[in-house]
Short mmCIF file of C-alpha atoms and ligand atoms in Angstrom, two decimals:
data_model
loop_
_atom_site.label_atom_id
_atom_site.label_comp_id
_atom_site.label_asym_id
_atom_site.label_seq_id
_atom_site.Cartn_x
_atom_site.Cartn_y
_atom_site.Cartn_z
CA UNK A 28 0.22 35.54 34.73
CA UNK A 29 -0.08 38.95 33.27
CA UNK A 30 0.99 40.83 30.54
CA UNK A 31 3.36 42.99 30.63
CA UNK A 32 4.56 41.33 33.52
CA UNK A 33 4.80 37.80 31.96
CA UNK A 34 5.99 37.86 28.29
CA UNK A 35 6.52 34.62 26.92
CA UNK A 36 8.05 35.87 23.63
CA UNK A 37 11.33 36.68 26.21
CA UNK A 38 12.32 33.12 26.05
CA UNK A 39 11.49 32.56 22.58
CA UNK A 40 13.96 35.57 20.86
CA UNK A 41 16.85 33.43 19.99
CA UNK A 42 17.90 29.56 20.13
CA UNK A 43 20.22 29.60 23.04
CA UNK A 44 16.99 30.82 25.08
CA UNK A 45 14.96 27.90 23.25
CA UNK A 46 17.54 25.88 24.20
CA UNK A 47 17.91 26.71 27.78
CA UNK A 48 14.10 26.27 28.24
CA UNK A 49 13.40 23.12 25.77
CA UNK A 50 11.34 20.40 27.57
CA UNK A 51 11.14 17.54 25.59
CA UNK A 52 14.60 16.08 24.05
CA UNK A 53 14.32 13.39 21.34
CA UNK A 54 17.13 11.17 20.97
CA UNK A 55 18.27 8.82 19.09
CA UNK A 56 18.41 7.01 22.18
CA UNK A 57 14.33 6.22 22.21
CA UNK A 58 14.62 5.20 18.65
CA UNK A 59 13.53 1.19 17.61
CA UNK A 60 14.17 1.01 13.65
CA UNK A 61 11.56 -1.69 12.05
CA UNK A 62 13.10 -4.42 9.54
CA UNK A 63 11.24 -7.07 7.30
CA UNK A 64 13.16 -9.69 7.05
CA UNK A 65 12.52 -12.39 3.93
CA UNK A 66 14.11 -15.87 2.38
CA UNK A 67 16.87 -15.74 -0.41
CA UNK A 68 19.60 -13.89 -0.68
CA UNK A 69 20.97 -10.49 -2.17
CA UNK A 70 17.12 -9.11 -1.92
CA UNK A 71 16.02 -5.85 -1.16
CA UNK A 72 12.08 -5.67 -2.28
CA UNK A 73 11.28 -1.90 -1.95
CA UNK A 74 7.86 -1.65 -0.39
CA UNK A 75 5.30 0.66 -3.03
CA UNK A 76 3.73 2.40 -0.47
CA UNK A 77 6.12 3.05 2.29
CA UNK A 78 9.55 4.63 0.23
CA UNK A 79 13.23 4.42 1.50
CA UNK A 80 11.86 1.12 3.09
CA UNK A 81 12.71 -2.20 1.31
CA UNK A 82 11.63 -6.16 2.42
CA UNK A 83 15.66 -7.43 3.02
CA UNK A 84 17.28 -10.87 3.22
CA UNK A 85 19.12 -11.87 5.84
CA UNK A 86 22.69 -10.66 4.34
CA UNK A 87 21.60 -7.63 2.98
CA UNK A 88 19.77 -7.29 7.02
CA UNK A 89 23.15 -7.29 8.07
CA UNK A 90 24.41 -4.65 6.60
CA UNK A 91 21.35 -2.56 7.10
CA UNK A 92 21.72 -3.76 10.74
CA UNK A 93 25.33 -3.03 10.70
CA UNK A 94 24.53 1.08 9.60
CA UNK A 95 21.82 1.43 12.13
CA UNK A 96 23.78 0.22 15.10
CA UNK A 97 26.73 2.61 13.68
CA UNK A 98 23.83 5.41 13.84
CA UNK A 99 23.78 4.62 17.57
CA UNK A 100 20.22 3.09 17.54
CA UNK A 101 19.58 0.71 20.17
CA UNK A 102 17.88 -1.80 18.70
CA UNK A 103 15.78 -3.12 15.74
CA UNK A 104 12.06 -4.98 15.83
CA UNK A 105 12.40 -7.95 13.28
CA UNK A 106 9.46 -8.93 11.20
CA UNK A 107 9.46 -11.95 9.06
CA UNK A 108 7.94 -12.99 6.12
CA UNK A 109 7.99 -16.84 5.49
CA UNK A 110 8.82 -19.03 2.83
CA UNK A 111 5.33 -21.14 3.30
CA UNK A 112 2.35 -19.61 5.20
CA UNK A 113 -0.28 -22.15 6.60
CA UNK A 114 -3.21 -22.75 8.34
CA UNK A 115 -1.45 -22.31 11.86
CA UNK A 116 1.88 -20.23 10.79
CA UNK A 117 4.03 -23.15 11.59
CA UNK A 118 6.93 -21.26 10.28
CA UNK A 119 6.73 -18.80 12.88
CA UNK A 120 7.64 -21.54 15.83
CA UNK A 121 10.25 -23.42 13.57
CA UNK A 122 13.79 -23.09 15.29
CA UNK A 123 14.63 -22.85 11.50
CA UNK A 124 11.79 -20.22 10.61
CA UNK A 125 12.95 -16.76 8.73
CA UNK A 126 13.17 -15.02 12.38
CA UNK A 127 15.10 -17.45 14.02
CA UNK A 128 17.70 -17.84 11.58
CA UNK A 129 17.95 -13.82 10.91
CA UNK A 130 18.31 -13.76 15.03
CA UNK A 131 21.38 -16.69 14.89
CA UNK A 132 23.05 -14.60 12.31
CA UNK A 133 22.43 -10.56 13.26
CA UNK A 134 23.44 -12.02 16.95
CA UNK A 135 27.01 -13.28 15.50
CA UNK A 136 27.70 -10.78 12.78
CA UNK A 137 26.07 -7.27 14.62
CA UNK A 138 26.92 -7.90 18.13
CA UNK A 139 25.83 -4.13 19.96
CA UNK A 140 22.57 -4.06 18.47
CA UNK A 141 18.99 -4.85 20.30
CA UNK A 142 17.99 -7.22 18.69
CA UNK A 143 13.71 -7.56 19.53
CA UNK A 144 10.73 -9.68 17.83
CA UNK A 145 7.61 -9.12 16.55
CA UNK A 146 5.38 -11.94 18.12
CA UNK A 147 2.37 -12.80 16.12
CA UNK A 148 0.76 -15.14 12.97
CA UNK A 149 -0.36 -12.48 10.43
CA UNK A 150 2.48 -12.76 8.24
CA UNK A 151 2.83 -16.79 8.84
CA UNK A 152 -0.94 -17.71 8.28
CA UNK A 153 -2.57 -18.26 4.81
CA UNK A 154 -5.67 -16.54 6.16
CA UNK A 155 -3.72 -13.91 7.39
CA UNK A 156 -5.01 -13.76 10.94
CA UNK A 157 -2.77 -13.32 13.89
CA UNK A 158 -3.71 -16.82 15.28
CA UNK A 159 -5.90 -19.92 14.75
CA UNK A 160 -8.74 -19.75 13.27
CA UNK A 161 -12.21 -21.75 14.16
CA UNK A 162 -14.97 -20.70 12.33
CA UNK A 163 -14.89 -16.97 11.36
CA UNK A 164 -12.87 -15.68 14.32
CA UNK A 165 -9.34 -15.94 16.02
CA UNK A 166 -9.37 -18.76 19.11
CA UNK A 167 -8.07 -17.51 21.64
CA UNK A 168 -6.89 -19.46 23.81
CA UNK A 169 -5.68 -22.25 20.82
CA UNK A 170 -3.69 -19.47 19.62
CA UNK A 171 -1.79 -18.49 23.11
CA UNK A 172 -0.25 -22.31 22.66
CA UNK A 173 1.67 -21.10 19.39
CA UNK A 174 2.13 -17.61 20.97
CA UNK A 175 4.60 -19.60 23.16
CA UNK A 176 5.98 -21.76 21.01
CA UNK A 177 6.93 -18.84 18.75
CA UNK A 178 8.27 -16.76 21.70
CA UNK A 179 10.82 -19.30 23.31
CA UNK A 180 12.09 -20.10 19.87
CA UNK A 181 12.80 -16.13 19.55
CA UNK A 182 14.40 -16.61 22.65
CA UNK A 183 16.06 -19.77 21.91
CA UNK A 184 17.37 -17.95 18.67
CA UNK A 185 19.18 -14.99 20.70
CA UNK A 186 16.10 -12.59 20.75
CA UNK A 187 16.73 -10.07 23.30
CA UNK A 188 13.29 -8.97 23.48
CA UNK A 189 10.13 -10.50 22.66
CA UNK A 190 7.11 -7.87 21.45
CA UNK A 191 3.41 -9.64 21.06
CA UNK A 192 1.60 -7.71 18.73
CA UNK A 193 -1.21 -10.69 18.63
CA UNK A 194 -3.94 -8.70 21.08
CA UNK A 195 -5.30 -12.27 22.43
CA UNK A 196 -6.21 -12.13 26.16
CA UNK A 197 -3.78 -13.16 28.35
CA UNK A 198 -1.03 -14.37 25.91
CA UNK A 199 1.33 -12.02 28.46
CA UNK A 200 1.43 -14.09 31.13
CA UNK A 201 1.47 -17.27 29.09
CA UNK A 202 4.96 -16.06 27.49
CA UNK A 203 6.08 -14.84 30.58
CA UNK A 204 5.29 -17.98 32.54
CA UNK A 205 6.98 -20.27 29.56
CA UNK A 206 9.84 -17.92 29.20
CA UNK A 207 10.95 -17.97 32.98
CA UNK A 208 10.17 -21.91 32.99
CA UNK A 209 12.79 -22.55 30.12
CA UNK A 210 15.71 -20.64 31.68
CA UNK A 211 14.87 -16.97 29.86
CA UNK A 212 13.64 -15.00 32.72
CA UNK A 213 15.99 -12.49 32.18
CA UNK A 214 14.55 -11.94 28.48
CA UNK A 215 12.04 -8.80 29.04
CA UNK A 216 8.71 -8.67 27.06
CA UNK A 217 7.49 -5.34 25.53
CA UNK A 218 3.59 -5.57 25.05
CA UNK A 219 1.49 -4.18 22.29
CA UNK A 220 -0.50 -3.66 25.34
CA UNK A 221 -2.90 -0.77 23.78
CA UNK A 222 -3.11 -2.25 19.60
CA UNK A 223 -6.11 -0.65 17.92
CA UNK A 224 -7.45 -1.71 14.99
CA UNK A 225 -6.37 0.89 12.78
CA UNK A 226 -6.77 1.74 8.90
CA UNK A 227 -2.87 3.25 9.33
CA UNK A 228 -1.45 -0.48 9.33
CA UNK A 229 -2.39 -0.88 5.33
CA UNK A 230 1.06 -0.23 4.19
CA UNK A 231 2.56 -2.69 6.50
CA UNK A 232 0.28 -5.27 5.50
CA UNK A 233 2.12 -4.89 2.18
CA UNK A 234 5.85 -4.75 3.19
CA UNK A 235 4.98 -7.65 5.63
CA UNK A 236 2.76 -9.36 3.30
CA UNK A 237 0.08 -9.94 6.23
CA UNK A 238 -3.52 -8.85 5.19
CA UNK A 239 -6.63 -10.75 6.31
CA UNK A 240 -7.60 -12.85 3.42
CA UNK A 241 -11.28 -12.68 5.28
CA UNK A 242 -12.64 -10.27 7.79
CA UNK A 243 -10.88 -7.67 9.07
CA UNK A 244 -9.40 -7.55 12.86
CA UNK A 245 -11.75 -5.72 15.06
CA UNK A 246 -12.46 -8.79 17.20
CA UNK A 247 -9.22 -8.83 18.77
CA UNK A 248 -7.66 -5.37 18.11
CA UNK A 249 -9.10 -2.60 19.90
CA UNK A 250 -11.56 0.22 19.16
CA UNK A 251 -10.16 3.40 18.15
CA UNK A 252 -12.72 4.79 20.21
CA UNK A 253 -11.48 3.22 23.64
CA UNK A 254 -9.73 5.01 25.78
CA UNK A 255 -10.26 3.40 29.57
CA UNK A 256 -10.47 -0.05 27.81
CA UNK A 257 -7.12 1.09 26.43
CA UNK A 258 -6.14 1.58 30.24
CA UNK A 259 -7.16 -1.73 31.50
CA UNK A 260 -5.07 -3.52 28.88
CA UNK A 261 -2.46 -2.23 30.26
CA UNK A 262 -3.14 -2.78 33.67
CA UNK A 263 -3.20 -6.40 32.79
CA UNK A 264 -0.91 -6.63 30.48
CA UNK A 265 1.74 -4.89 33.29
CA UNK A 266 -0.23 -7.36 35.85
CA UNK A 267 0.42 -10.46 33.62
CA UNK A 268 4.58 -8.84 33.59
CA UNK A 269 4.97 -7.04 30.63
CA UNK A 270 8.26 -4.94 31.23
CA UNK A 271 7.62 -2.57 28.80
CA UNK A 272 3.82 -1.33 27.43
CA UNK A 273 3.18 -0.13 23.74
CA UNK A 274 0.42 1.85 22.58
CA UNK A 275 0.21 1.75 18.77
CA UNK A 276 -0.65 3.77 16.39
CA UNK A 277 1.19 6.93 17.93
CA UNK A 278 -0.06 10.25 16.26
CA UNK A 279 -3.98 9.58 16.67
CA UNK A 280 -3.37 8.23 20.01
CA UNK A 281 -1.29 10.73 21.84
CA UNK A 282 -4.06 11.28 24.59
CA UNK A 283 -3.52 7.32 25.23
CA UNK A 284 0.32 7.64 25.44
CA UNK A 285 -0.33 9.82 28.03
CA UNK A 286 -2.87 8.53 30.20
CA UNK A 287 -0.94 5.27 30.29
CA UNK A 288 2.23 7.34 31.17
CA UNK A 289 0.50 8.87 33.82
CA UNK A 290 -0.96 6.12 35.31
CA UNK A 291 1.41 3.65 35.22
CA UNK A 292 4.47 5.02 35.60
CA UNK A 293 6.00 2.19 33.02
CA UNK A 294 8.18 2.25 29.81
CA UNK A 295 6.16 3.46 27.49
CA UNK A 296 6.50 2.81 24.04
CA UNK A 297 4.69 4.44 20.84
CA UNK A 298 4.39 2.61 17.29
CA UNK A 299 4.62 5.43 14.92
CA UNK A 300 3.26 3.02 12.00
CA UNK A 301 3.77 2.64 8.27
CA UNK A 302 0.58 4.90 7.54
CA UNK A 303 1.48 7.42 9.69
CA UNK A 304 5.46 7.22 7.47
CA UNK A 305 3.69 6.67 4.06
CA UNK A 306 1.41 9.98 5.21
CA UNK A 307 4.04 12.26 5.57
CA UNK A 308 6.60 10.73 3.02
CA UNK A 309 3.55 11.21 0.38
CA UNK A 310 3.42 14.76 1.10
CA UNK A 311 6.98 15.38 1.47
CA UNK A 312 7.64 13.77 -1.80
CA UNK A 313 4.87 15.96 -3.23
CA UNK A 314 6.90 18.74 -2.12
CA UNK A 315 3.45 19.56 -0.11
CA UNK A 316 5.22 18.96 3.12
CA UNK A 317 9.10 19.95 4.62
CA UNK A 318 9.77 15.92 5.29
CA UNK A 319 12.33 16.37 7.66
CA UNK A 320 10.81 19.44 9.66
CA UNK A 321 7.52 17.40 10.09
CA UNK A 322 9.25 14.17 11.12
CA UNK A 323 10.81 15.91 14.11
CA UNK A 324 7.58 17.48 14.95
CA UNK A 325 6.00 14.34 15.01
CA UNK A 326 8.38 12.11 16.92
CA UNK A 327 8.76 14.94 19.10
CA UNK A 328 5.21 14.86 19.97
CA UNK A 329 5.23 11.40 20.62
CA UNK A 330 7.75 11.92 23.36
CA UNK A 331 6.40 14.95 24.78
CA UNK A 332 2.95 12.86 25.07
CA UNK A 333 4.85 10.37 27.29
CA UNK A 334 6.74 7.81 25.09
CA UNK A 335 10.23 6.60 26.78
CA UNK A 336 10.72 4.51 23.08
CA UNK A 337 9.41 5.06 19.72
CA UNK A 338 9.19 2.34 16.88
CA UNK A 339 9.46 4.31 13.58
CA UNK A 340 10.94 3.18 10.17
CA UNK A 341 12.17 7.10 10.42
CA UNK A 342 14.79 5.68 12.69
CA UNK A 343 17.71 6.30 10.52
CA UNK A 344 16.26 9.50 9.17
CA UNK A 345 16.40 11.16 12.24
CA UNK A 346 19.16 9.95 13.71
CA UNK A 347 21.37 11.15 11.41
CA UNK A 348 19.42 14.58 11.58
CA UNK A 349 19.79 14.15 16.00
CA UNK A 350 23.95 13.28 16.08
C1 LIG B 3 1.03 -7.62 13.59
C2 LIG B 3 1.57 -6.26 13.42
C3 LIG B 3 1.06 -5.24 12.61
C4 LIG B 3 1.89 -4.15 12.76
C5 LIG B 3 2.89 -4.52 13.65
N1 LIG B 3 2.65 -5.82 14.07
C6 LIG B 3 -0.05 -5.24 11.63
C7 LIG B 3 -1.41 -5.53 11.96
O1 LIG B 3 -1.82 -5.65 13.11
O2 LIG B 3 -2.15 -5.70 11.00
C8 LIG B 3 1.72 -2.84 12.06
C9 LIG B 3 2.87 -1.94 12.06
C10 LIG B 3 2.77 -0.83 11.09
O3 LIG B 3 1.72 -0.53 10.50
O4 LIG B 3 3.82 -0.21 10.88
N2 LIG B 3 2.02 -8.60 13.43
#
C-alpha cells in the first residue's frame, strides 16, 4: 500500500466516514456491573478508594439493581460480605448466607436482570484466603468440597450464573459435575479461567473486605508473567465445561484476551478491576485525565482485544454515555 495511492486520512475526514469504517462496537450489551452486597439495612458504605462505588444492603441493592437493569445491562456479578467470617467461610455455603438471600430477593423484586455469583472464600474466611487453609497454603482439594457447596446454594438461591474466582485446580469440573447432579445443568458457569495475581485487586480487597490476613496469593493465582500457562487454564477450564472463560485483570492483559480469543473460539470475558477504575477515576478527579473519554478508550480496547463481556464497575457510566 502506497502513498498517494492509499491515503488513510480519506476515511478519517469526518464521523460519518469513521462511522462507516468503525470495527469494534462497545455496547452496553457486553457490560456485567459489579455489586457488594452487605447485612443491615438502609446501607450504602462508599468504598475510599474506588469513588461512585458504595458496599449496599440488600434493599438499597434493589434499587441499584432496579437502575442498572433500566440502563439495559444484562446482568450484575454479586459479591458478598458476611456477617461472621471463619476459619472455612461457612457463611458462604449457608442457604441463609448474605448471597443467597440478596439472590431470593433481586430474583423476586428485579425480575429481567442477570443475576451471576462470585464463587470464592476471600471475603468469608478470617484469614482471608479463598479456601481452607493447612499450614501456610490454600488445600486444594479440601477447598473444591466448599467450592460446591457454595455453588449449588447460589444455584439453589436463583443464581443464574455461577463465576469461580477461587483459581484451585479443577474446582470446574467439580461444580459442573455437582451442578448437573442436583437438577441445575442448565445453570452455565463463567470461569476466572486466566486470574493473575495482581497488585490492581487492592481496592477491591477494601470494598469486599477480603485481604489476606497472611501471605499473599501467588500460590494459587497466576503469574503475571504467564502467558501459555494462561492458555492451558483455559484449555482445562473449557475441558472441565466452563461455558464462558474470564481473563482478569483486562488492561495489562490484553495480549491474553486475545490469544485465548483466538484459540478458543469461546465467550470471552475481561475483568476490568477496581485498580484499573480507582486508576483512572484518580486522574480524572485530578482533572489530570478526561474520565469519560478514557473510559471508552479503555473498554473499547478490551473488546477490540477479543472480549465478548466485560465486568467493570463503569457499567452504568458508560451505558448511559452508549444509549
Ligand atoms: C476473589 C475476587 C477478587 C476479585 C474478584 N474476585 C479479589 C482477589 O482475588 O483478591 C477482584 C476484583 C477487582 O479487583 O475488581 N473473590
Amino acid at each position: 500500500m502506497r502513498f498517494p495511492l492509499y491515503r488513510p486520512r480519506r476515511l478519517r475526514r469526518n464521523e460519518h466516514f469513521r462511522r462507516l469504517v468503525r470495527e469494534t462496537r462497545l455496547s452496553v450489551d457486553d457490560l456485567i456491573m459489579p455489586l457488594f452486597i452487605v447485612p443491615g439495612s438502609g446501607v450504602v458504605n462508599p468504598v475510599r478508594s474506588m469513588p461512585g462505588i458504595a458496599q449496599l444492603s440488600i434493599d438499597r441493592a434493589v434499587e441499584e439493581c432496579k437502575e442498572i437493569r433500566d440502563l439495559g445491562i444484562p446482568g450484575v456479578i454479586l459479591f458478598g460480605i458476611p456477617e461472621r467470617k471463619d476459619a472455612v467461610g461457612s457463611e458462604a455455603y449457608s442457604d441463609d448466607g448474605i448471597i443467597q438471600r440478596a439472590l431470593r430477593t433481586l430474583k423476586e423484586q428485579v425480575p429481567g436482570l442477570l443475576l451471576v455469583t462470585d464463587v470464592c472464600f476471600c471475603e468469608y474466611t478470617d484469614h482471608g484466603h479463598c479456601g481452607i487453609v493447612k499450614g501456610h497454603d490454600v488445600d486444594n482439594d479440601a477447598t473444591l468440597d466448599i467450592l460446591v457447596k457454595e455453588a449449588l446454594s447460589h444455584a439453589r438461591a436463583g443464581a443464574d450464573m455461577v463465576a469461580p474466582s477461587d483459581m484451585m485446580d479443577g474446582r470446574v469440573g467439580a461444580i459442573r459435575q455437582a451442578l448437573d447432579r442436583e437438577g441445575f445443568p442448565h445453570v452455565p458457569i463463567m470461569a476466572y479461567a486466566a486470574k493473575f495475581a495482581s497488585g490492581f485487586y487492592g481496592p477491591f480487597r477494601e470494598a469486599a473486605e477480603s485481604t489476606p490476613q497472611f501471605g499473599d496469593r501467588r500460590s494459587y493465582q497466576m503469574d503475571p508473567a504467564n502467558g501459555d500457562e494462561a492458555l492451558r487454564e483455559v484449555e482445562m477450564d473449557i475441558a472441565e465445561g466452563a461455558d464462558i472463560v474470564m481473563v482478569k485483570p483486562a488492561l495489562p492483559y490484553l495480549d491474553i484476551i486475545r490469544r485465548v480469543k483466538e484459540r478458543f473460539g469461546y465467550p470471552v470475558a475481561a475483568y476490568n478491576v477496581s485498580g484499573e477504575y480507582a486508576m483512572l477515576k484518580a486522574a480524572a478527579l485530578n482533572g489530570w485525565l478526561d474520565g469519560e473519554r478514557v473510559m471508552l478508550e479503555m473498554l473499547t480496547s478490551i473488546k477490540r482485544a477479543g472480549a465478548d463481556i466485560i465486568l467493570t464497575y463503569f457499567a452504568k457510566e458508560a451505558a448511559r454515555l452508549l444509549r
